[in-house]
XYZ file of C-alpha atoms in Angstrom:
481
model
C -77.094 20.682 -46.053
C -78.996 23.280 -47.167
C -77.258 23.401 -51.058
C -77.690 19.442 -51.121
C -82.049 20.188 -50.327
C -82.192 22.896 -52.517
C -80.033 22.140 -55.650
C -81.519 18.336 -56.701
C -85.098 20.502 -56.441
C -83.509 23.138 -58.938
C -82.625 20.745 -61.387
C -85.785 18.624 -61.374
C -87.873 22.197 -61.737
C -85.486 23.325 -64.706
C -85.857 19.370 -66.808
C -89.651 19.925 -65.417
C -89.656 23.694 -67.273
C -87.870 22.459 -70.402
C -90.220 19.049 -70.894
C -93.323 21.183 -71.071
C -95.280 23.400 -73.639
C -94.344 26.665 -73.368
C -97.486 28.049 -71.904
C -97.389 25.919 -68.996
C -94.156 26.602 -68.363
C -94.234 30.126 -68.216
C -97.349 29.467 -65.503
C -94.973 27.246 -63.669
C -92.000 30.121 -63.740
C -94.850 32.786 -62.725
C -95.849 30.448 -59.934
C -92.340 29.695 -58.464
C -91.675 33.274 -58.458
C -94.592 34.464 -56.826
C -94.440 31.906 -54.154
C -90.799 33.014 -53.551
C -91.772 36.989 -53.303
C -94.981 36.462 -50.813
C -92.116 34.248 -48.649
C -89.395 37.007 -48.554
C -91.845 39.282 -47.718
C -93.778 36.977 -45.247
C -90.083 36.775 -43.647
C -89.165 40.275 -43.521
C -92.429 41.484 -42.466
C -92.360 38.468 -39.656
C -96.270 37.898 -40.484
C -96.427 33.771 -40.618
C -96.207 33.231 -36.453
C -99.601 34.781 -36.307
C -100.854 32.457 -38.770
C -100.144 28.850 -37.081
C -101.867 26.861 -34.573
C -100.463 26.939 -30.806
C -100.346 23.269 -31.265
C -97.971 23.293 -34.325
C -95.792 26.128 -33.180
C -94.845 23.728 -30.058
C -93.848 20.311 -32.458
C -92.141 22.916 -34.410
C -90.259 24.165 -31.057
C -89.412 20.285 -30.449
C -87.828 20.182 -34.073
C -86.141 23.689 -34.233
C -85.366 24.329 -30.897
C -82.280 22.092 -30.851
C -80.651 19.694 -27.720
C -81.577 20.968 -24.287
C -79.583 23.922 -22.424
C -77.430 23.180 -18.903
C -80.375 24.443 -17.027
C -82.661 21.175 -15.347
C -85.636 21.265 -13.427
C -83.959 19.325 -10.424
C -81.140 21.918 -9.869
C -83.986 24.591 -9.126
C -82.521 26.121 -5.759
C -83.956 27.593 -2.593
C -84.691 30.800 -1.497
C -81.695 30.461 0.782
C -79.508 29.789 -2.327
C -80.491 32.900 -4.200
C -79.994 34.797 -1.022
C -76.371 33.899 -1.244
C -76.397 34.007 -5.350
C -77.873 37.315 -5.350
C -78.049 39.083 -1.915
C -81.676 39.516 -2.607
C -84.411 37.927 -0.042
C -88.155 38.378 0.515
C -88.846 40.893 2.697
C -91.941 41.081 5.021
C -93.774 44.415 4.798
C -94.987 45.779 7.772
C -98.344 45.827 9.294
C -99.434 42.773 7.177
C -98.741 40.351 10.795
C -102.375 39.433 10.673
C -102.929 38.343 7.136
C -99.609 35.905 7.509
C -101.794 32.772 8.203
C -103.970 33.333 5.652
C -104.263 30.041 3.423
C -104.353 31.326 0.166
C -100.775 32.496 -1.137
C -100.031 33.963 -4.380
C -96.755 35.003 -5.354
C -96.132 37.127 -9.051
C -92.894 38.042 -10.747
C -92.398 40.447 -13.779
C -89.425 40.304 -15.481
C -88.511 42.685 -18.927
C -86.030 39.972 -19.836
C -84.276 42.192 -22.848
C -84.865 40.943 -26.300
C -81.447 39.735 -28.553
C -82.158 42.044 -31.060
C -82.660 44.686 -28.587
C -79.424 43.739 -26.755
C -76.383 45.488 -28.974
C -73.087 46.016 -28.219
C -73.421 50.054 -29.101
C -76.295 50.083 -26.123
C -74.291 47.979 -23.510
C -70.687 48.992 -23.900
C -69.589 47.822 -20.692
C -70.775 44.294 -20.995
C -68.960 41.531 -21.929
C -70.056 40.386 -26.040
C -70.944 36.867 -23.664
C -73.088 38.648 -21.079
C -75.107 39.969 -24.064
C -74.607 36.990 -26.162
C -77.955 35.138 -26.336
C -76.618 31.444 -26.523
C -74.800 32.089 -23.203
C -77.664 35.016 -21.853
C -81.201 32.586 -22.732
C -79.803 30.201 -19.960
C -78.899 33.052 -17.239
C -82.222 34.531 -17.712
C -83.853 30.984 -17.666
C -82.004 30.486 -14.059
C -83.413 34.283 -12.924
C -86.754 33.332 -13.883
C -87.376 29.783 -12.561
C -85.402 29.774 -9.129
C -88.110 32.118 -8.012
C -90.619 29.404 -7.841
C -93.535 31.755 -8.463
C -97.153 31.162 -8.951
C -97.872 33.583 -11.592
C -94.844 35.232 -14.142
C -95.262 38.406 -16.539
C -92.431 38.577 -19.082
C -91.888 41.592 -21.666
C -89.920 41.794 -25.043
C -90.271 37.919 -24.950
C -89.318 36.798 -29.082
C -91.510 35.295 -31.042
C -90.773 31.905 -33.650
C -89.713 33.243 -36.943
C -89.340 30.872 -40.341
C -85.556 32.639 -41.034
C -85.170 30.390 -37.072
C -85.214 27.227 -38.823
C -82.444 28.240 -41.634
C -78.777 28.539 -40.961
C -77.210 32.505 -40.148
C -76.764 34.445 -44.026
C -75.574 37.489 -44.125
C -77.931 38.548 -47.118
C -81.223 37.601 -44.780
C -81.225 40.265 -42.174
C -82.182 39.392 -38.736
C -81.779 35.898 -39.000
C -80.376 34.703 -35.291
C -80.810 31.983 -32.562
C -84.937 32.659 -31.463
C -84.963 34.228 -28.579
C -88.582 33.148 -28.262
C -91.297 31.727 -26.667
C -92.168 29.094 -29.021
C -88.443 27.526 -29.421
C -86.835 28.462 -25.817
C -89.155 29.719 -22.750
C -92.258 28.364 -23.494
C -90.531 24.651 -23.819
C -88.632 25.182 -21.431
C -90.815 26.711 -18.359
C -93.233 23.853 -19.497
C -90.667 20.923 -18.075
C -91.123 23.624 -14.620
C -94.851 22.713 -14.920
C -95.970 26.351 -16.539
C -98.706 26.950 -19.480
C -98.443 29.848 -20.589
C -100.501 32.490 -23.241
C -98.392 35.664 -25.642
C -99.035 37.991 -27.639
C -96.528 39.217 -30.399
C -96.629 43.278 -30.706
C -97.048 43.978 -34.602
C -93.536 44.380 -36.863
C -94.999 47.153 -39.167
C -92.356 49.802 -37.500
C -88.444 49.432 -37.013
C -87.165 49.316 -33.761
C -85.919 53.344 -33.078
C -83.607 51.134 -30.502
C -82.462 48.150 -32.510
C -83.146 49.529 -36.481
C -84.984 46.477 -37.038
C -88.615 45.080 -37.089
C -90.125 44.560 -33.866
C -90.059 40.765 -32.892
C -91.006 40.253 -29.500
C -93.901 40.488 -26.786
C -95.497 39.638 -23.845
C -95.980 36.188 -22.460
C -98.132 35.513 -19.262
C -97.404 31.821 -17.258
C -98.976 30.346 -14.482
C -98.491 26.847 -12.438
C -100.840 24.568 -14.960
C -101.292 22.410 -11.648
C -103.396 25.282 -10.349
C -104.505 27.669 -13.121
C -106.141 26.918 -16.263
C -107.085 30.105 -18.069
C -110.823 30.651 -19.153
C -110.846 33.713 -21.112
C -107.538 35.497 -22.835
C -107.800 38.528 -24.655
C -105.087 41.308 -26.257
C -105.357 45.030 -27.349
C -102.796 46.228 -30.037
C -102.442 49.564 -28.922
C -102.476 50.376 -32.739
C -99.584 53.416 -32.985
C -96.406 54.070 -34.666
C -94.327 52.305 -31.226
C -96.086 48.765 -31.893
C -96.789 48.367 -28.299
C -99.270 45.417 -27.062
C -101.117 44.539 -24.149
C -101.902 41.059 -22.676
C -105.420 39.674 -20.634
C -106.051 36.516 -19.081
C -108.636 35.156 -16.639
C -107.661 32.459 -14.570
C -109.616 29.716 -12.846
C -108.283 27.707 -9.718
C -107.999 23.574 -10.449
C -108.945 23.485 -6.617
C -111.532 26.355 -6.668
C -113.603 27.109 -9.253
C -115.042 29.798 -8.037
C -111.795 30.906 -7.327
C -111.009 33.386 -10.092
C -107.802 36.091 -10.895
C -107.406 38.527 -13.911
C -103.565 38.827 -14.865
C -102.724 41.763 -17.360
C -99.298 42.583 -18.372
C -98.058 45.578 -21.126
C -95.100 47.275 -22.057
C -95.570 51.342 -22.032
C -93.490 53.302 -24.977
C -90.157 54.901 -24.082
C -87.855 56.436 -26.149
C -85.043 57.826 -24.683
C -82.666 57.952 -27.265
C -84.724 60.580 -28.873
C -85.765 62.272 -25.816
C -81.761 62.770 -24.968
C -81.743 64.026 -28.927
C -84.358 66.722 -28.629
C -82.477 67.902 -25.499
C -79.322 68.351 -27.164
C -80.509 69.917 -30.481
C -83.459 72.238 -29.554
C -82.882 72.709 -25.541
C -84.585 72.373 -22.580
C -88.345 73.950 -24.102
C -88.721 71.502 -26.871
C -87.163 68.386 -24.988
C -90.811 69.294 -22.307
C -92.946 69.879 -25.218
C -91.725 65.864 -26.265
C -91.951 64.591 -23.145
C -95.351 66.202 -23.013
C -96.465 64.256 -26.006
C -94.968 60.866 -25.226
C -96.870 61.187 -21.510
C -99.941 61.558 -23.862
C -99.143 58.649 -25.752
C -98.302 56.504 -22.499
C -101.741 57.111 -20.626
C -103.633 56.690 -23.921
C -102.162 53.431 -24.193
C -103.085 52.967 -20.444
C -106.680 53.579 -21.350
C -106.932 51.592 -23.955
C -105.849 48.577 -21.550
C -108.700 49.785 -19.314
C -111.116 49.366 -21.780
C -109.628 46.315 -22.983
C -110.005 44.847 -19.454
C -113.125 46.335 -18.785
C -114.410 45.023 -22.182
C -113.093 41.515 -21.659
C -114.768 41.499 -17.930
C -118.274 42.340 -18.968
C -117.722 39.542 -21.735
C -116.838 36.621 -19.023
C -119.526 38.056 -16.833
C -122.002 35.119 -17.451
C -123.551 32.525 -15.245
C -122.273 29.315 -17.485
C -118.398 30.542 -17.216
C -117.948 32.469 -13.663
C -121.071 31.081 -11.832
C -124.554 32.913 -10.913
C -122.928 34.513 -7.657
C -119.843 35.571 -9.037
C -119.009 39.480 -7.830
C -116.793 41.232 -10.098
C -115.879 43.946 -7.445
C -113.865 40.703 -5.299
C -111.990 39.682 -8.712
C -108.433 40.061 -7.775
C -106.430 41.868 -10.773
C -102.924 41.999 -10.857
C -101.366 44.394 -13.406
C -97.772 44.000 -13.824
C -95.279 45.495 -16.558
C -92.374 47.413 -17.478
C -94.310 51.383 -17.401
C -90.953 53.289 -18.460
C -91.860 55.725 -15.623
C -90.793 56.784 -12.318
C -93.021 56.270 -8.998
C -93.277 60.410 -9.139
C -94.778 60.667 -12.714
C -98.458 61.103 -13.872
C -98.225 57.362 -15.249
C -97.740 55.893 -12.112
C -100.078 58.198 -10.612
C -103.057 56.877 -13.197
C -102.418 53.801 -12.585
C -103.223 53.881 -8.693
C -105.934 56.760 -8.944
C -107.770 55.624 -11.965
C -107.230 52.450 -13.959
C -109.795 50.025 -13.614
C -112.022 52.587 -11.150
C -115.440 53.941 -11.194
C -116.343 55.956 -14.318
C -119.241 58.076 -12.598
C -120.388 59.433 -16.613
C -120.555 55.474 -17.444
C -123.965 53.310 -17.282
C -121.854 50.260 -17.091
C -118.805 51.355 -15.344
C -119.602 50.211 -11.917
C -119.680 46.713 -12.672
C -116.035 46.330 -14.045
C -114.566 49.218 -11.432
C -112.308 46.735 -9.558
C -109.668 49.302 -8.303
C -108.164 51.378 -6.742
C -104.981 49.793 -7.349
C -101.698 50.170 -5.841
C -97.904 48.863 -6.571
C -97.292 45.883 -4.383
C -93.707 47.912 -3.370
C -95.265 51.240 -2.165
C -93.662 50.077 1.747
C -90.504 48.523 0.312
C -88.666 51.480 1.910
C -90.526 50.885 5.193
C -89.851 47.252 4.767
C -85.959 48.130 4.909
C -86.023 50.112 7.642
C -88.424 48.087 9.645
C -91.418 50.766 9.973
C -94.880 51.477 8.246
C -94.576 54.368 6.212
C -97.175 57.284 6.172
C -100.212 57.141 3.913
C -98.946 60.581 2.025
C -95.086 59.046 1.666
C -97.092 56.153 -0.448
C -99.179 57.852 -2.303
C -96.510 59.740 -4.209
C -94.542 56.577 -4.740
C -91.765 57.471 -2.039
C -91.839 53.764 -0.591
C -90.799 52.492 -3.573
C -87.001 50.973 -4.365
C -84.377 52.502 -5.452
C -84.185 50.746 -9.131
C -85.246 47.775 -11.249
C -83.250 48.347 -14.083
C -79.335 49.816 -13.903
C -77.094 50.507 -17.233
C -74.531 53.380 -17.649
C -77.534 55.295 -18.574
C -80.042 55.125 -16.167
C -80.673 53.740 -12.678
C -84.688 54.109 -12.221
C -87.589 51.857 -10.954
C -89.510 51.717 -13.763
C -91.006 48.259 -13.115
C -94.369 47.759 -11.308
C -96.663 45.098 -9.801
C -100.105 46.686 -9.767
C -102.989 44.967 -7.642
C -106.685 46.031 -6.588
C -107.936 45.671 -2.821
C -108.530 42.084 -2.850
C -104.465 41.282 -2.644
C -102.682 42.319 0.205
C -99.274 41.981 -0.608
C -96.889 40.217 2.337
C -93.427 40.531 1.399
C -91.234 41.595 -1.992
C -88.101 40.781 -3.171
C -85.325 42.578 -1.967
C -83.274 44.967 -4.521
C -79.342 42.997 -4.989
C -76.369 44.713 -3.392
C -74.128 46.764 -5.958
C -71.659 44.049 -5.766
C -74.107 41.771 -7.313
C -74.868 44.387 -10.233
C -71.252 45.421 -10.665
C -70.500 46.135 -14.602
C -68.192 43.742 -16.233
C -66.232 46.794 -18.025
C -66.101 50.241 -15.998
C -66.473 53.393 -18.174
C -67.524 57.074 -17.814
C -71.250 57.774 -16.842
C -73.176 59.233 -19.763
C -76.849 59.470 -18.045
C -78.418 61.782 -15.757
C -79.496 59.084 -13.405
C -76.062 57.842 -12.607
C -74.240 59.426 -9.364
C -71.011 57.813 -10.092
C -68.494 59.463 -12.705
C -67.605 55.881 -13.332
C -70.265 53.279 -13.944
C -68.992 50.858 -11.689
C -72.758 48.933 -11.772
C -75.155 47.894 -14.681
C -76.294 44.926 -16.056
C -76.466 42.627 -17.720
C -73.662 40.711 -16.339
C -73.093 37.096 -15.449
C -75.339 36.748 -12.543
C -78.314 38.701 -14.369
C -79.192 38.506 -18.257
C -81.284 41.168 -18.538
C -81.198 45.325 -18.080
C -83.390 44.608 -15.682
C -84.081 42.721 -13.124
C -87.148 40.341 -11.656
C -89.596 41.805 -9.019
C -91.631 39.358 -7.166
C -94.492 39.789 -4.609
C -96.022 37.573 -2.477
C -99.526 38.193 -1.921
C -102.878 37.280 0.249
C -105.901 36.259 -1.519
C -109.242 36.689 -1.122
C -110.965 35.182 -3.826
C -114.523 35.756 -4.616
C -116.490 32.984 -3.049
């Protein structure tokens, strides 16, 4: 198909070429090959998305995206069903009895759903090439994502539409796969479930350290169009060497509209690999010095979220677009993301002792201070055992689960669902069983995290598609009124 478009085209240029005075056709040659450079180079560097309408990119998604997967909006299933899929099921948190009849419900999932470039055979050895496979994986991942029914979704490493997506696989254009991406798969497809959604794409002027090639993906935000529109959306480009973005939106209730709710999502910079490097080449002394400066780089992207949210709330703060008795301090904010840190580390600890709080040296800092803010999870160990754990056991993140992500590498919970004082969170989504995360190809453990000898459990597998796994919280509201 393609040789049939492109050769009849060739021949009419080269007649074209021949027929003409030799100045113009030397312009015309010059032309063609200039055009031909800036689009190789437009396609490497993966610049174009950012260039086209919303509006296009979706009739562009109804041409390239191809016939519709198995998944169907009817066969969405009950909570009862993924209890039995799964073994995961909301549990209550205690001392929350009281806010149980509240009428205003909002439930919130994040989700780092594990870009196909990202997901290589060399990272997940004990996965099957069709659990990582993203013609088999888009469709698992679609299921994990949309038989949660929730209100408000946070995705990371979510691909974006590239031009190589609408030309078939060549092995001399690097990179060019199935899309993985918003424009072609999940934002068509969440739309049948009744979602809009808004994304940001992280920059591609760095390689992946991960993957080895340019960064393609980034975060998406959706919400229930039936009861959301968004009013204001905004995004920082954290503007360093890892390419890492954040994403801002302010929502307005169809049913309310005074009824109001910032959502902000990110994806902090990790890099294991090298940290695991630095430890075996230099020792223990240079591997703290590293981890030093990639904590430095982590809360200085943190703060430059703050500002962006801070920034983007003194912007909306007019009369015409939130109303003349709108209080910022009774916004609800929900922060959710992949962090790449542990409940115990200084991350998590900035996050519920100063993002988003009052900056005493700042004239303006009082009116966007809408924290403190606190992970929706901090009594999911209380939660299991049926008690209300002490205020100093939640502070330092001891309430928290077990994991959200599992590979032969790692088992941490590195996945959070941030929220200020006006949500009170009423039950979370359980962690699976291990016999729901069980690897499809045991091997020896080679991370520090991992008890076992033999990795018996990691994903992805067949039930989940990602290295990671969804959180979900389901929250009390009270909007600002």
């Amino acid at each position: 198909m393609f040789a049939r478009l492109v050769m009849p085209v060739f021949d009419d240029l080269v007649s074209h070429v021949l027929s003409t005075p030799p100045s113009v056709a030397v312009i015309t040659v010059l032309t063609v090959f200039a055009f031909s450079f800036t689009s190789i180079w437009l396609v490497q560097h993966r610049a174009f998305v950012d260039m086209i309408p919303r509006r296009v990119m979706r009739l562009l998604s109804r041409r390239v995206g191809g016939r519709p997967g198995p998944w169907k909006p009817q066969s969405v299933r009950t909570f009862s069903n993924i209890s039995r899929k799964y073994g995961r099921r909301m549990l209550s948190l205690p001392g929350r009895e009281h806010l149980r009849q509240s009428a205003r419900r909002l439930s919130v999932v994040q989700f780092n759903i594990l870009a196909s470039k990202l997901a290589l055979p060399r990272h997940f050895p004990f996965a099957n090439p069709e659990s990582i496979g993203w013609a088999h994986r888009k469709h698992v991942l679609l299921r994990n994502i949309a038989e949660l029914h929730a209100d408000i979704m946070c995705l990371q490493e979510l691909g974006t539409w590239q031009w190589v997506d609408l030309l078939p696989a060549r092995p001399w254009l690097p990179g060019c796969t199935c899309a993985d991406n918003y424009w072609v798969f999940f934002g068509p497809q969440l739309r049948k479930l009744g979602y809009d959604s808004v994304y940001f794409k992280r920059p591609s002027v760095h390689k992946s350290s991960w993957s080895g090639v340019h960064k393609a993906d980034g975060c998406g935000i959706f919400f229930k169009e039936s009861d959301w529109e968004a009013i204001a959306v905004d995004a920082v480009n954290y503007a360093d060497v890892h390419d890492r973005v954040g994403l801002l939106v302010l929502l307005r209730s169809r049913h309310d509209p005074a009824a109001c709710l910032l959502v902000v999502t990110t994806h902090v910079y990790w890099n294991k690999e090298k940290v695991g490097a630095c430890a075996a080449e230099f020792g223990s002394s240079y591997l703290s010095l590293f981890s030093t400066r990639q904590l430095a780089t982590q809360l200085k992207q943190l703060q430059q979220l703050d500002t962006a949210a801070r920034v983007m709330l003194r912007r909306c703060l007019r009369p015409e677009l939130l109303g003349p008795e709108f209080d910022p301090h009774t916004l609800p904010v929900i922060v959710c993301g992949d962090f790449n840190n542990t409940p115990d580390s200084a991350v998590y600890r900035y996050m519920t002792q100063t993002f988003m709080q009052r900056q005493p040296d700042s004239a303006s800092g009082g009116k966007t201070a809408v924290g403190p803010f606190e992970s929706a999870y901090n009594q999911y160990q209380g939660a299991v055992r049926g008690e209300l754990l002490p205020e100093a056991e939640v502070k330092c993140g001891k309430g928290e689960p077990g994991f959200s992500t599992i590979t032969h590498r790692r088992r941490n919970n590195i996945d959070y669902i941030f929220h200020n004082q006006q949500l009170a969170p009423l039950s979370v989504l359980s962690e699976p069983p291990l016999d729901r995360v069980v690897c499809d190809k045991p091997m020896e453990a080679t991370g520090d995290h991992i008890p076992d000898g033999i990795v018996r459990h990691a994903i992805p597998n067949s039930l989940f598609g990602s290295d990671h796994m969804p959180i979900m919280a389901d929250f009390a509201v009270k909007f600002s009124l």
